[in-house]
Coordinates of C-alpha atoms (C1' of nucleotides) in Angstrom, one line a residue:
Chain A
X1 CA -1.8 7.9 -31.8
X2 CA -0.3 4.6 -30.1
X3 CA -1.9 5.9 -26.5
X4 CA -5.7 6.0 -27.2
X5 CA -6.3 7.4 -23.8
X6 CA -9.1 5.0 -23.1
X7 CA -11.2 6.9 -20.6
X8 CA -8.8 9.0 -19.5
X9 CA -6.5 6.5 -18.3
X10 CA -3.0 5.2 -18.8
X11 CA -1.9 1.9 -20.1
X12 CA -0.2 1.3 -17.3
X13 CA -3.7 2.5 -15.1
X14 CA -5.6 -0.1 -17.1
X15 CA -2.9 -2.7 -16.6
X16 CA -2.6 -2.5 -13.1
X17 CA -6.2 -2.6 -12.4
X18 CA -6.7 -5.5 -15.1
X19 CA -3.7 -7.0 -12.6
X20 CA -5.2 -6.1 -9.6
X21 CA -8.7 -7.6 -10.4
X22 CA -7.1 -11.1 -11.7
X23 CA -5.1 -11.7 -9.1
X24 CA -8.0 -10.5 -6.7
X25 CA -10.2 -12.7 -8.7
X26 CA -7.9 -15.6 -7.9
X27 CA -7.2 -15.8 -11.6
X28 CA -3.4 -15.5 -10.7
X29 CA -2.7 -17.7 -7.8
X30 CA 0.0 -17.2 -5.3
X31 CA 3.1 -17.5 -6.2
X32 CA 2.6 -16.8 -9.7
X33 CA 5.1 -15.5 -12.0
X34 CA 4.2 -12.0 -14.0
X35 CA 6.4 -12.2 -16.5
X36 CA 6.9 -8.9 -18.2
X37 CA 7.3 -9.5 -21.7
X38 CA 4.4 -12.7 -21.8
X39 CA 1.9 -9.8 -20.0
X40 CA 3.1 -6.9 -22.2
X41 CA 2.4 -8.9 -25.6
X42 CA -0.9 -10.2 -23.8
X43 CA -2.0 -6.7 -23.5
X44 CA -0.8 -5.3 -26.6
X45 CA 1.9 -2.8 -25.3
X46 CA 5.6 -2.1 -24.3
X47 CA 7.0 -3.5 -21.5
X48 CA 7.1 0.0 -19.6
X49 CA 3.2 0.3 -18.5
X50 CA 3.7 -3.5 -17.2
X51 CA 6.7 -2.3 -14.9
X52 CA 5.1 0.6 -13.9
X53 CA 1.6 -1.6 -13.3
X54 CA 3.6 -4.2 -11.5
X55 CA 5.9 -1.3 -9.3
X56 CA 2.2 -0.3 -8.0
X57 CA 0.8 -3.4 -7.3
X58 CA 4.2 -3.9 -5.3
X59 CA 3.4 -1.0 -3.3
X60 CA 0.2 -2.5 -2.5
X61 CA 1.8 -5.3 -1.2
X62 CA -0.1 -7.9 -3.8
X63 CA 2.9 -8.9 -5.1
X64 CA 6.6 -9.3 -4.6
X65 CA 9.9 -8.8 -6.4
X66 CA 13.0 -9.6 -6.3
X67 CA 15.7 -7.4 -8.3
X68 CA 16.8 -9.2 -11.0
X69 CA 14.7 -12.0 -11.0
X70 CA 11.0 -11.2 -11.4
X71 CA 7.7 -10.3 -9.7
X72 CA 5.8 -13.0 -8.1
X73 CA 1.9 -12.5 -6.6
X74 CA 2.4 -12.5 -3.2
X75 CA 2.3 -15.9 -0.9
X76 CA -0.1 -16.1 2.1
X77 CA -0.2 -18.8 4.8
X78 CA -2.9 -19.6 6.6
X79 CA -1.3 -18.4 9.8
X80 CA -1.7 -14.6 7.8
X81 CA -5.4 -15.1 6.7
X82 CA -6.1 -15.6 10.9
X83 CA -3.7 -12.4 11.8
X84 CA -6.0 -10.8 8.9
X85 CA -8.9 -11.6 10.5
X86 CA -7.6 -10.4 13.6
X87 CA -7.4 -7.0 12.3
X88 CA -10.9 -7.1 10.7
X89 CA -12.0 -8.0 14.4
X90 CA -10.4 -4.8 15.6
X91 CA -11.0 -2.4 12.9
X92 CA -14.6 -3.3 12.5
X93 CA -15.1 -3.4 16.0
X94 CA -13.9 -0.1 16.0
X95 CA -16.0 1.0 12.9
X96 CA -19.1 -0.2 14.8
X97 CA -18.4 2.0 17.7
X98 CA -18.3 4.8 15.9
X99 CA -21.0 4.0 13.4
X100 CA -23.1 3.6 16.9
X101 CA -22.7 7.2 17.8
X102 CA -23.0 8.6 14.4
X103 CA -25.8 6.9 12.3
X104 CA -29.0 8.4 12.0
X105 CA -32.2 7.4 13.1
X106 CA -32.9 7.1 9.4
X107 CA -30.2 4.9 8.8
X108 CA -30.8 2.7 11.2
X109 CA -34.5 2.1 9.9
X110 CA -33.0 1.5 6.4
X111 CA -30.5 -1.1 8.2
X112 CA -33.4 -2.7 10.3
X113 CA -35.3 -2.9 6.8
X114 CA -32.3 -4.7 5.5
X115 CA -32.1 -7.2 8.0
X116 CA -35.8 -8.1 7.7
X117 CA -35.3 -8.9 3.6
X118 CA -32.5 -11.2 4.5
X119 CA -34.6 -12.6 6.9
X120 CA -37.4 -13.7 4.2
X121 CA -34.8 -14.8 1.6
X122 CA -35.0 -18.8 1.0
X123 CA -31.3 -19.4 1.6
X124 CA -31.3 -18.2 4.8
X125 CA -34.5 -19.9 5.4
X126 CA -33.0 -22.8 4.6
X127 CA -30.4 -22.4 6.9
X128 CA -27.7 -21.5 4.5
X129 CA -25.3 -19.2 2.5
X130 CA -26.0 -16.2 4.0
X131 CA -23.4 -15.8 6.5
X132 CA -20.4 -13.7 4.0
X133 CA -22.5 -13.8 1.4
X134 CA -23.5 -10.5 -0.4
X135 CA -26.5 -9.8 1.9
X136 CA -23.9 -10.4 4.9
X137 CA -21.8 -8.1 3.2
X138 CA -24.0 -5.4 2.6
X139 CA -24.7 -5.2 6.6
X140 CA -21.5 -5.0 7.0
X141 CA -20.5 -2.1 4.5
X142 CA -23.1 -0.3 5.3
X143 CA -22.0 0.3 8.9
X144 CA -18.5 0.6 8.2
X145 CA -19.3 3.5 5.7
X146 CA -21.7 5.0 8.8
X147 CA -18.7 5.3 11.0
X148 CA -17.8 8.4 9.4
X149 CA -13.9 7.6 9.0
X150 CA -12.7 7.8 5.7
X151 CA -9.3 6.2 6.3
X152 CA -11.0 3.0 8.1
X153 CA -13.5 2.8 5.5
X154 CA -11.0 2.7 2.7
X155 CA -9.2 0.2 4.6
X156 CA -11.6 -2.4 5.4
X157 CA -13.6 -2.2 2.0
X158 CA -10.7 -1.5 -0.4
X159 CA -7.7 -3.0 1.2
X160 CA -8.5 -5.8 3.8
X161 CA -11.7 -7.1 2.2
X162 CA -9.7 -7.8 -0.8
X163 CA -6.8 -9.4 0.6
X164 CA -9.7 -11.9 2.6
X165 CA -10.7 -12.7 -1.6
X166 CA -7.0 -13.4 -2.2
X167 CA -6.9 -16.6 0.2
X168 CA -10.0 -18.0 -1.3
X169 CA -11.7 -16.6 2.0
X170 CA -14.9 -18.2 2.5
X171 CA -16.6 -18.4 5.9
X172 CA -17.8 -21.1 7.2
X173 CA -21.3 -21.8 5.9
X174 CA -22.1 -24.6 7.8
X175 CA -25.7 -25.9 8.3
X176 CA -27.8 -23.5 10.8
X177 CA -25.1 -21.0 10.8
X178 CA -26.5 -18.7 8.4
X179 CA -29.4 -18.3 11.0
X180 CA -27.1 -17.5 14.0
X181 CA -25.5 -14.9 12.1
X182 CA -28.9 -13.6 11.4
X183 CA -29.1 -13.2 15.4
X184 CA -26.1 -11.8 15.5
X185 CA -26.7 -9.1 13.1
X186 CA -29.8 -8.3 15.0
X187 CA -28.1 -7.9 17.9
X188 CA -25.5 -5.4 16.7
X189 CA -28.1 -3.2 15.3
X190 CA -30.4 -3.6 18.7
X191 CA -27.0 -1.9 20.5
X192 CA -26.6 0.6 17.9
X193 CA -30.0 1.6 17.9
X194 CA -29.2 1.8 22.2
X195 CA -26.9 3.9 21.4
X196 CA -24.4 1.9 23.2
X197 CA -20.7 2.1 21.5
X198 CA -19.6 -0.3 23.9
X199 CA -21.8 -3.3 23.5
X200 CA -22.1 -2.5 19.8
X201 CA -18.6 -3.1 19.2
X202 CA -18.5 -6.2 21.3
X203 CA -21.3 -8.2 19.5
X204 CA -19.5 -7.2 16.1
X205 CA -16.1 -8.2 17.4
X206 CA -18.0 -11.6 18.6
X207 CA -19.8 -12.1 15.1
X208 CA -16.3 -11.6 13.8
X209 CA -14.7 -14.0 15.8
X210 CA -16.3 -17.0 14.7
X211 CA -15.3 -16.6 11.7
X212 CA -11.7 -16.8 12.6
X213 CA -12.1 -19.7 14.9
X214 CA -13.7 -21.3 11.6
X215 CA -10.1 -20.2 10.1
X216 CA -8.0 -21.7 13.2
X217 CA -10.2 -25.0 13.1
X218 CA -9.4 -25.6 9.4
X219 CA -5.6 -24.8 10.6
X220 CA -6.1 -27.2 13.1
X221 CA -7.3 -30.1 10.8
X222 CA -4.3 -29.4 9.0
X223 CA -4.4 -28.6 4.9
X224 CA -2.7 -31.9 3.8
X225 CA 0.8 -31.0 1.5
X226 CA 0.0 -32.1 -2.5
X227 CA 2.2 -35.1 -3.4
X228 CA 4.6 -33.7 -5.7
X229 CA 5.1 -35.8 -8.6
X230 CA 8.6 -37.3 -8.5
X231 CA 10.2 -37.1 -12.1
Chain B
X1 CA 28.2 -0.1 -17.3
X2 CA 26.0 2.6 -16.2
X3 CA 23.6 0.6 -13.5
X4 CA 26.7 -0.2 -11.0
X5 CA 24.2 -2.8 -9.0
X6 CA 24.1 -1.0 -5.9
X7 CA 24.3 -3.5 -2.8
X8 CA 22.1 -5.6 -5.0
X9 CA 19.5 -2.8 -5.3
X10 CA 18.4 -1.1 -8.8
X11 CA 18.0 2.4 -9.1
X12 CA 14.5 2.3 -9.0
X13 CA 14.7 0.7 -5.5
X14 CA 17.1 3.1 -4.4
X15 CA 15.0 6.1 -5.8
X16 CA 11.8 4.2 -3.7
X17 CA 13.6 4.4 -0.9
X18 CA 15.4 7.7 -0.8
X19 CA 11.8 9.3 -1.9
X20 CA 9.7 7.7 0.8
X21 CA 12.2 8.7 3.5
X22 CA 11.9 12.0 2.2
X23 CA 8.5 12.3 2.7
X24 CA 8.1 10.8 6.1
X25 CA 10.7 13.2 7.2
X26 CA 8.7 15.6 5.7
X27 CA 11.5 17.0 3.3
X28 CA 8.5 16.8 1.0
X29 CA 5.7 18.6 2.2
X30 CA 2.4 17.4 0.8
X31 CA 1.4 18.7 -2.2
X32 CA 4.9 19.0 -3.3
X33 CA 5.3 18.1 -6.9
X34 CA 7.1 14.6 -8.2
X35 CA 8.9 16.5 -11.5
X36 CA 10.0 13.4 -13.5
X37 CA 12.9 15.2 -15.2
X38 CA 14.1 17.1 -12.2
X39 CA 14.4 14.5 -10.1
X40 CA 15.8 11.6 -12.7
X41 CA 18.7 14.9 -12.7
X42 CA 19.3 15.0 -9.3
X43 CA 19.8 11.3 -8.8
X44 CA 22.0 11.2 -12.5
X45 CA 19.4 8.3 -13.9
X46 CA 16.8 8.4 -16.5
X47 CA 13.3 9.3 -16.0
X48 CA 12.0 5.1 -16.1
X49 CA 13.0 4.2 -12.4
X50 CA 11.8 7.4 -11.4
X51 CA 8.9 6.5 -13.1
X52 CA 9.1 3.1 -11.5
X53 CA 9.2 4.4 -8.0
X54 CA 6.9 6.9 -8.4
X55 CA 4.3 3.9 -9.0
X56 CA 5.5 2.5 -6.1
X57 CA 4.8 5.2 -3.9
X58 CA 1.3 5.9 -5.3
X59 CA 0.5 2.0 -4.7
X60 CA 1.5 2.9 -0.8
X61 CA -0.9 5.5 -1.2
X62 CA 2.6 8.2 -0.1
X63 CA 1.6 9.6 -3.1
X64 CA -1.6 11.1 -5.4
X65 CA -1.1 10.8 -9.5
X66 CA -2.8 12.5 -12.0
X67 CA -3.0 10.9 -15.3
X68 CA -0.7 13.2 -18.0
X69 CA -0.6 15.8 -15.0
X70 CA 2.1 14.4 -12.5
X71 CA 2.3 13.0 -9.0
X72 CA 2.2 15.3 -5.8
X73 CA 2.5 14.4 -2.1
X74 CA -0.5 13.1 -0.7
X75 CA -2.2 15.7 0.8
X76 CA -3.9 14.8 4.8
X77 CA -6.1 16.7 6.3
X78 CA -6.3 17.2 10.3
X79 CA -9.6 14.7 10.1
X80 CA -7.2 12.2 8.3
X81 CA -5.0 12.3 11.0
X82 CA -7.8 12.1 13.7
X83 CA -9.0 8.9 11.6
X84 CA -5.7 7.3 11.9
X85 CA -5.5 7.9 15.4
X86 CA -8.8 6.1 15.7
X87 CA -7.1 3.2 13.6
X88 CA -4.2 3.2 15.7
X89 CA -6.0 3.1 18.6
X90 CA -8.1 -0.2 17.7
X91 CA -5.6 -1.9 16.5
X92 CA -2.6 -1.5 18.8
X93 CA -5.4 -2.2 21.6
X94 CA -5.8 -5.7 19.4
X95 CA -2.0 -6.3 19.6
X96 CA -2.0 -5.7 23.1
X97 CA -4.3 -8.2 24.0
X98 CA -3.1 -10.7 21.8
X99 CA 0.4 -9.7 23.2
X100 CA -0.9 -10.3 27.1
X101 CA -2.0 -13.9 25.8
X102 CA 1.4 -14.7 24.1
X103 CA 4.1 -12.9 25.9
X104 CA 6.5 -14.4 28.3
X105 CA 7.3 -14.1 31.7
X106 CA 11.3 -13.0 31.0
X107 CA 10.2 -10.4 28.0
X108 CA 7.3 -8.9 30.5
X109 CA 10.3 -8.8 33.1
X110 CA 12.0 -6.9 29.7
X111 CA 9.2 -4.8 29.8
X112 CA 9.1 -3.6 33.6
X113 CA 13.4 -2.9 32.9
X114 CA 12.5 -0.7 30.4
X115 CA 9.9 1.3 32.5
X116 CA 12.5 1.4 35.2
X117 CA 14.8 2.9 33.0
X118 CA 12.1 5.8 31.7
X119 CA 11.0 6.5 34.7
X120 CA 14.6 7.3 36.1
X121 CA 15.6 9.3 33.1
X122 CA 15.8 13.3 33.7
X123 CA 13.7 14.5 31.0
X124 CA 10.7 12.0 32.6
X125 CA 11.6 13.1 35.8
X126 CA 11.1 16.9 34.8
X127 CA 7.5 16.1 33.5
X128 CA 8.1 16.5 29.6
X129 CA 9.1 14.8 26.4
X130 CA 8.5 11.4 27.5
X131 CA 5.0 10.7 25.7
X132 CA 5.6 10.0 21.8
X133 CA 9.7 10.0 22.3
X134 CA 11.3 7.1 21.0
X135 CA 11.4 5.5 25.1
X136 CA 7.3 5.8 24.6
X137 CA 7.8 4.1 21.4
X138 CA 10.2 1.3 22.3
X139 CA 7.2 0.5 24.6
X140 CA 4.5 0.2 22.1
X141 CA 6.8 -1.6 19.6
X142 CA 7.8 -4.5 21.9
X143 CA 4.3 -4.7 22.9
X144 CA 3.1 -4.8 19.2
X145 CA 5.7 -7.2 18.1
X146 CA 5.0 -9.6 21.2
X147 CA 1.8 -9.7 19.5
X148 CA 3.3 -12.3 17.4
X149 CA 0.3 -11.1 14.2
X150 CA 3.1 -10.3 11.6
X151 CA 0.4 -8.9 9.7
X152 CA -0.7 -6.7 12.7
X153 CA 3.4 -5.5 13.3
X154 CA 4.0 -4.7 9.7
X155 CA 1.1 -2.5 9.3
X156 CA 1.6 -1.1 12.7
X157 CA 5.3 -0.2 12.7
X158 CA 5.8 -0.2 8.8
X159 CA 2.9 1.6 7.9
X160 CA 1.2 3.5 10.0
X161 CA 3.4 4.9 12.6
X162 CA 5.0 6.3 9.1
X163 CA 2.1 7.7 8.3
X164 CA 1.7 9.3 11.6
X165 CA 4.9 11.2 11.0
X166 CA 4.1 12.5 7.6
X167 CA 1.6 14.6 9.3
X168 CA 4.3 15.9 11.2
X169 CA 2.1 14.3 14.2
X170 CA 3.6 15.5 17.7
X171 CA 1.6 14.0 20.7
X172 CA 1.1 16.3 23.0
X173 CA 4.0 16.8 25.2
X174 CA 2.9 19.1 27.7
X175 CA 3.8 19.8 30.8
X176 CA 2.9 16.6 33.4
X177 CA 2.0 14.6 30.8
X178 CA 4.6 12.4 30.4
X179 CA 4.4 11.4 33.9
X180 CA 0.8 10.6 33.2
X181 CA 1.9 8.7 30.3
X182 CA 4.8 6.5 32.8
X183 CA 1.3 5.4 35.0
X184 CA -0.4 4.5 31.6
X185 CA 2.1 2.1 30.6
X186 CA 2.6 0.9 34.1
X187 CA -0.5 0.1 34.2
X188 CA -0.7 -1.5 31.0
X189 CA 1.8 -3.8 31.9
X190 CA 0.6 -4.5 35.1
X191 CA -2.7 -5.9 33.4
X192 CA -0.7 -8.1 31.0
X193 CA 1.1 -9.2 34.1
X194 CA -2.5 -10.3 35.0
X195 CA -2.8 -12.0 31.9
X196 CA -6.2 -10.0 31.5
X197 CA -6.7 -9.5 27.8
X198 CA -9.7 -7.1 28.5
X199 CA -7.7 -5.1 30.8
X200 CA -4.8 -4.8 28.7
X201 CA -6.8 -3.8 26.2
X202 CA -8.6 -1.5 27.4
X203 CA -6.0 0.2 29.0
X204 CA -4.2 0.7 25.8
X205 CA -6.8 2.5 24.0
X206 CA -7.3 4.7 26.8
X207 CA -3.7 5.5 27.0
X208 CA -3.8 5.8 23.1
X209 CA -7.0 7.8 23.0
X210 CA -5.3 10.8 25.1
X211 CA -3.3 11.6 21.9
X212 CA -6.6 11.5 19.9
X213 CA -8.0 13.9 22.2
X214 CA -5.3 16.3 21.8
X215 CA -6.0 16.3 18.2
X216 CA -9.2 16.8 18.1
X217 CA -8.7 20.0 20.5
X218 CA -6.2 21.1 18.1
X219 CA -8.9 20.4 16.0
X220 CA -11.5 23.2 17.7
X221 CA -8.9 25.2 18.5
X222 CA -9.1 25.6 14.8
X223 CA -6.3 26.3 12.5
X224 CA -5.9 29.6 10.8
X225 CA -5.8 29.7 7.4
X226 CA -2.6 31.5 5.6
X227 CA -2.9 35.1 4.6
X228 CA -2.7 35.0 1.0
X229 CA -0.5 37.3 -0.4
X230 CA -2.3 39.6 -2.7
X231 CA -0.1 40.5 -6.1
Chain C
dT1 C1' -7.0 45.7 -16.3
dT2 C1' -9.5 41.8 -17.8
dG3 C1' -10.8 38.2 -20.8
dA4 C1' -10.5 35.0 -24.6
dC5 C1' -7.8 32.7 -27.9
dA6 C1' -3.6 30.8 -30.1
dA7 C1' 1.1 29.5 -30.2
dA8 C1' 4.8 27.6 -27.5
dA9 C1' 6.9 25.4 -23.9
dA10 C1' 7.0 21.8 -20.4
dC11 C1' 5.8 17.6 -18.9
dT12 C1' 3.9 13.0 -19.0
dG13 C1' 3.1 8.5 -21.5
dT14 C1' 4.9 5.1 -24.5
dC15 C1' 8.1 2.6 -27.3
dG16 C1' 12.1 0.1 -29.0
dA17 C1' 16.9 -1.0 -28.2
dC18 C1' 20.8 -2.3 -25.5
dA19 C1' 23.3 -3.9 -21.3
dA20 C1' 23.5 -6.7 -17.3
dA21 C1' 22.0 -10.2 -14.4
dA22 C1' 20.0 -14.7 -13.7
dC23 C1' 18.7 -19.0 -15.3
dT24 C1' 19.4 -23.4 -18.2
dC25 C1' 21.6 -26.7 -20.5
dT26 C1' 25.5 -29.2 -21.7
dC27 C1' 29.9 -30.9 -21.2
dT28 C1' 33.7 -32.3 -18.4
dC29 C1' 36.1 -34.2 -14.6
dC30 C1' 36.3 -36.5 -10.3
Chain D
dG1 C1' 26.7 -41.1 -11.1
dG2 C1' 27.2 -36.4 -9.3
dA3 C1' 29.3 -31.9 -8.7
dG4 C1' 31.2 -28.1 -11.1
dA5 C1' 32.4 -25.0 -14.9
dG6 C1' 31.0 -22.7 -19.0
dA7 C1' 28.5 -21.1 -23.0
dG8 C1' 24.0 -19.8 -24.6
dT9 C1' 19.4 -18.3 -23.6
dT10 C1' 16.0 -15.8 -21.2
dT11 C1' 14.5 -12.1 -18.4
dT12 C1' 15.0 -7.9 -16.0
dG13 C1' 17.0 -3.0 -15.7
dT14 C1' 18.1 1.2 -18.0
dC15 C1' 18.3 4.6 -21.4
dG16 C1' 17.2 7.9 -25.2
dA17 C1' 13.7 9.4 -28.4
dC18 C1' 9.2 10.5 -29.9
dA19 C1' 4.2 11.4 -29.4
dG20 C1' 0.4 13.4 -27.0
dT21 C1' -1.5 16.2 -23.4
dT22 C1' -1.5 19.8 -20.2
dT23 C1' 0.1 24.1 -18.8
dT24 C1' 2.1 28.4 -19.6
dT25 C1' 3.1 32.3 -22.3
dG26 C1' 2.0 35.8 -25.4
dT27 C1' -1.1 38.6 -28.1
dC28 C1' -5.0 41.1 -29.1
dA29 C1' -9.4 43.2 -28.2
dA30 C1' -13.2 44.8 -25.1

DNA sequence: TTGACAAAAACTGTCGACAAAACTCTCTCC
DNA sequence: GGAGAGAGTTTTGTCGACAGTTTTTGTCAA
């Protein structure tokens, strides 16, 4: 009566993805309380399926609690959005090595077709917005899913790719960059389509890397404190 | 009255924690069935921190729910297990070079004490049960951690090397291969010694990728299924 | 024996209430 | 004025009960 099982799912399914995707979304910054009862009467239910939903995103490591005292959404420094991107160098890396010996001739057409429709699109034209934007993405999913490994896939598209929207992650997209990553695209697919796991994984791990040194520069410059107000 | 705030913990942290050990130590095999009621008996609580830490667990991904069915042990196939060691492989390699940029002289002087002491210990000397034993692991977990990527550690030694042992994983310990294994990380550290980042690196994975191999031959080798019992 | 169908049992999902801990505000004393 | 103690409030932790769904059991017929 009370439980409409919407779709199939739980309250506290529904609740934890609503969760999820807010504080994904950036709707719930860092640091943010969740406070149980304020969320519960927000959704229209108990306070169980909020626990439960807020016990699961803990396990996910979105946010963090502290017994007796509340759950918070989980803080990130900029020193863990570069060891992040450390890891999406490696595992990427890794997925383009495997993706080189395991993609189809086929595939590798549709990803060479790909690259030529970003290459007419105006932004990039211009010099612009492409580099993380959804056509960089797409290249990028696409051979992560070719690697074949199901574990790395879920990782990268599911977990890390997330997190990287938590921090407000937005490569650089400086002037003239756009078109270099272009280049750099083409060059990872001209090794795959070599058949070369080695060099494949190096130009991805290179096309990675400047995005972290866009990360270490901006840690470098230094993100000035706010002035807290003094009462 | 009746929660007696265990060392600060609540019973549904206690319940997390005394599941999740059970599984990695395989006391729950996967596929085993999370009864709600049966265990909220045996640990003398209600069924809501069970609840609780069941949620946890399935945000850890320990753990596969079924909405109004129940929760059972994730189940892992021998091709997850190859994946991880694939995952494993790039990203310890990562830690390995970032360790060989970071480490000191005295802990890479640490390092050589350690291999000292493996290499004169009798079950080393007698050619088995080096590889994988904890002296193999003390290894890779100062090398990880000298990576100074928290990120890179947590998900390293918290996550995955836990993973590894809910598939009951066992390198292969056969005979000579330990030895092997001693040369491996000998020459590991020699290259970190060299401050070469590519070296290290690439010595890593290799050294890594041997247990990969041994998987996927246990792989071919095929494993039978069960005779089913016929009533 | 096998299959379908219905009743019953078992289990999960949700709720409201109470207890305990943490936090807040005030008052007091130095 | 500031530190500390104390009462009151707020929030979290736990429990027992009830409702809904799934699974099992039991029955009957082909």
């Amino acid at each position: 009566m009370k439980p409409p099982a919407f779709g199939g799912l739980t309250l506290a399914d529904r609740a934890f993805e609503w969760l999820e995707a807010a504080i994904i979304k950036g709707d719930y910054p860092a640091g943010t309380k969740l406070d149980e009862v304020e969320l519960a009467q927000a959704f229209g239910i108990s306070r169980g399926p909020v626990r439960e939903a807020i016990r699961r995103l803990e396990g996910r490591k979105l946010v963090e609690r502290i017994a007796h005292v509340g759950a918070r959404v989980a803080k990130r420094s900029q020193a863990d959005l570069i060891d992040l991107l450390y890891i999406r160098e490696a595992l990427e890396g890794m997925a383009c090595r495997l993706a080189t010996s395991r993609i189809s001739d086929a595939s590798l057409d549709d990803l060479e077709e790909l690259l030529a429709k970003h290459a007419s699109e105006k932004p990039v034209q211009a010099g612009d917005s492409y580099f993380q934007k959804p056509g960089d993405l797409d290249f990028h999913f696409r051979i992560i899913q070719e690697s074949g490994n199901r574990q790395l896939t879920e990782m990268l598209c599911e977990d890390l790719y997330h997190l990287l929207r938590v921090y407000r992650y937005k490569s650089s997209a400086r002037k003239g960059r756009s078109l270099e990553a272009l280049e750099e695209h083409r060059a990872i697919l001209a090794a795959m389509r070599a058949r070369d796991p080695d060099l494949a994984e190096k130009c991805m791990r290179q096309h990675l890397s400047h995005s972290r040194q866009a990360a270490h520069e901006e840690q470098e410059n230094g993100v000035r404190p706010p002035r807290l107000k003094r009462a």
